[in-house]
Amino acid sequence: MAVPSDGAGNAPPWRLVGWAVVRGARHTNTWSHTDGRPFTKKEQATALSATREEFETFGWLLERKAERDREIAEATQAVIALLNRYFVALPADSVAADAAAIMTEQDRTEYERLLDIVAPDGWLFAPSEN
C-alpha cells in the first residue's frame, strides 16, 4: 500500500499513528487525534519519526479494522433479525437461548456462525428494559 502524496512527492497533511488517523497542520506540524485531543510531546515525536513501512503497515491495519467493524455491524443486524423471527412466537420475557432452542437446524447453524462474529467469547449481552 502506498502512502499518498500531493502529486509533487510531498507527504500528506495527515499521518497514521497508533490506532488513530491524525492530522497535522502543513506548516506547524501540530498533531491531534481524530477526537481533537492534541498529541503529547511523546506522541508528536513518534509521529514525526515513523517510517514509510510503519505508515504502510498501519494503513493495512486500519483498513482491516474498518472491515472487521463492518463485519460485526452486519452480523449484529443479522442476529437481531434472526432472533426477532423467533421472538414473535415466544413469551415477552424470553431470551436468546429460548429462541435458539426452537430454531430450525439451518437457522441454528447461521445463528452460531453469526455469534462467532458478534460474540467470539461466547457471551451475547443484550440490555433489557428491566
Short mmCIF file of C-alpha atoms in Angstrom, two decimals:
data_model
loop_
_atom_site.label_atom_id
_atom_site.label_comp_id
_atom_site.label_asym_id
_atom_site.label_seq_id
_atom_site.Cartn_x
_atom_site.Cartn_y
_atom_site.Cartn_z
CA MET A 1 0.00 0.00 0.00
CA ALA A 2 1.46 3.35 -0.97
CA VAL A 3 1.37 6.43 1.21
CA PRO A 4 -0.46 9.14 -0.75
CA SER A 5 1.20 12.39 -1.68
CA ASP A 6 0.06 15.66 -3.18
CA GLY A 7 1.36 14.65 -6.61
CA ALA A 8 4.57 16.61 -6.16
CA GLY A 9 6.03 13.96 -3.87
CA ASN A 10 5.15 15.83 -0.67
CA ALA A 11 3.73 13.87 2.25
CA PRO A 12 0.05 14.43 3.00
CA PRO A 13 -1.02 16.70 5.89
CA TRP A 14 -2.26 13.61 7.79
CA ARG A 15 -0.31 10.83 9.41
CA LEU A 16 -1.22 7.38 10.67
CA VAL A 17 -0.05 6.77 14.22
CA GLY A 18 -1.23 4.24 16.79
CA TRP A 19 -4.90 3.46 16.30
CA ALA A 20 -5.80 6.97 15.20
CA VAL A 21 -5.62 8.87 11.96
CA VAL A 22 -4.15 12.18 12.93
CA ARG A 23 -3.99 15.43 11.09
CA GLY A 24 -1.18 17.92 11.18
CA ALA A 25 -1.15 21.49 10.00
CA ARG A 26 1.14 21.73 6.97
CA HIS A 27 3.35 24.42 8.40
CA THR A 28 3.19 23.92 12.15
CA ASN A 29 3.31 20.11 12.46
CA THR A 30 0.69 20.43 15.19
CA TRP A 31 -0.81 16.98 15.52
CA SER A 32 -4.06 15.86 17.09
CA HIS A 33 -6.14 12.71 17.41
CA THR A 34 -9.33 12.34 15.39
CA ASP A 35 -11.31 13.25 18.51
CA GLY A 36 -9.49 16.60 18.70
CA ARG A 37 -7.15 15.85 21.61
CA PRO A 38 -3.69 17.25 20.95
CA PHE A 39 -0.77 14.86 20.83
CA THR A 40 1.57 14.69 23.76
CA LYS A 41 5.20 15.54 23.07
CA LYS A 42 5.99 11.81 23.04
CA GLU A 43 3.20 11.14 20.52
CA GLN A 44 4.41 14.05 18.39
CA ALA A 45 7.93 12.60 18.37
CA THR A 46 6.61 9.18 17.43
CA ALA A 47 4.53 10.60 14.59
CA LEU A 48 7.42 12.58 13.19
CA SER A 49 9.80 9.61 13.34
CA ALA A 50 7.51 7.00 11.72
CA THR A 51 8.94 5.26 8.65
CA ARG A 52 7.16 4.69 5.37
CA GLU A 53 6.93 0.97 6.20
CA GLU A 54 5.25 1.81 9.52
CA PHE A 55 2.74 4.04 7.72
CA GLU A 56 2.01 1.31 5.19
CA THR A 57 1.61 -1.33 7.90
CA PHE A 58 -0.67 0.89 9.90
CA GLY A 59 -2.70 1.71 6.79
CA TRP A 60 -3.27 -2.00 6.25
CA LEU A 61 -4.24 -2.47 9.92
CA LEU A 62 -6.63 0.48 9.74
CA GLU A 63 -8.31 -0.97 6.64
CA ARG A 64 -8.61 -4.38 8.31
CA LYS A 65 -10.13 -2.80 11.43
CA ALA A 66 -12.71 -0.97 9.28
CA GLU A 67 -13.56 -4.25 7.51
CA ARG A 68 -13.93 -6.02 10.85
CA ASP A 69 -16.12 -3.24 12.24
CA ARG A 70 -18.39 -3.52 9.17
CA GLU A 71 -18.49 -7.31 9.51
CA ILE A 72 -19.50 -7.05 13.17
CA ALA A 73 -22.17 -4.41 12.44
CA GLU A 74 -23.67 -6.53 9.64
CA ALA A 75 -23.60 -9.70 11.77
CA THR A 76 -25.22 -7.84 14.67
CA GLN A 77 -28.10 -6.75 12.46
CA ALA A 78 -28.45 -10.28 11.07
CA VAL A 79 -28.55 -11.80 14.60
CA ILE A 80 -31.25 -9.33 15.62
CA ALA A 81 -33.32 -10.10 12.52
CA LEU A 82 -32.92 -13.86 13.02
CA LEU A 83 -33.85 -13.74 16.69
CA ASN A 84 -36.84 -11.47 16.04
CA ARG A 85 -38.33 -14.09 13.71
CA TYR A 86 -38.48 -16.46 16.68
CA PHE A 87 -39.27 -13.97 19.44
CA VAL A 88 -42.68 -13.29 17.90
CA ALA A 89 -43.65 -16.87 18.82
CA LEU A 90 -42.28 -16.69 22.37
CA PRO A 91 -43.46 -15.05 25.61
CA ALA A 92 -42.37 -11.44 26.19
CA ASP A 93 -39.76 -12.34 28.82
CA SER A 94 -37.90 -14.79 26.55
CA VAL A 95 -34.16 -14.63 26.00
CA ALA A 96 -31.93 -15.52 23.05
CA ALA A 97 -31.41 -19.06 24.34
CA ASP A 98 -35.19 -19.59 24.21
CA ALA A 99 -35.27 -18.53 20.58
CA ALA A 100 -32.24 -20.70 19.76
CA ALA A 101 -33.97 -23.72 21.27
CA ILE A 102 -36.80 -23.57 18.72
CA MET A 103 -34.73 -22.65 15.64
CA THR A 104 -34.55 -24.86 12.59
CA GLU A 105 -31.24 -26.62 12.09
CA GLN A 106 -30.37 -24.24 9.26
CA ASP A 107 -31.19 -21.14 11.34
CA ARG A 108 -29.32 -22.55 14.35
CA THR A 109 -26.21 -23.05 12.17
CA GLU A 110 -26.48 -19.47 10.89
CA TYR A 111 -27.08 -18.18 14.43
CA GLU A 112 -23.93 -19.91 15.69
CA ARG A 113 -21.91 -18.56 12.74
CA LEU A 114 -23.13 -15.03 13.47
CA LEU A 115 -22.41 -15.41 17.19
CA ASP A 116 -18.82 -16.37 16.38
CA ILE A 117 -18.52 -12.95 14.72
CA VAL A 118 -20.55 -10.86 17.17
CA ALA A 119 -19.55 -12.58 20.42
CA PRO A 120 -16.38 -14.63 19.88
CA ASP A 121 -16.01 -15.09 23.64
CA GLY A 122 -19.41 -16.80 23.75
CA TRP A 123 -21.18 -14.04 25.67
CA LEU A 124 -24.10 -12.35 23.98
CA PHE A 125 -25.23 -9.40 26.04
CA ALA A 126 -28.43 -7.64 25.20
CA PRO A 127 -29.61 -4.92 27.57
CA SER A 128 -33.18 -5.18 28.75
CA GLU A 129 -35.69 -2.64 29.97
CA ASN A 130 -35.64 -4.20 33.48
#
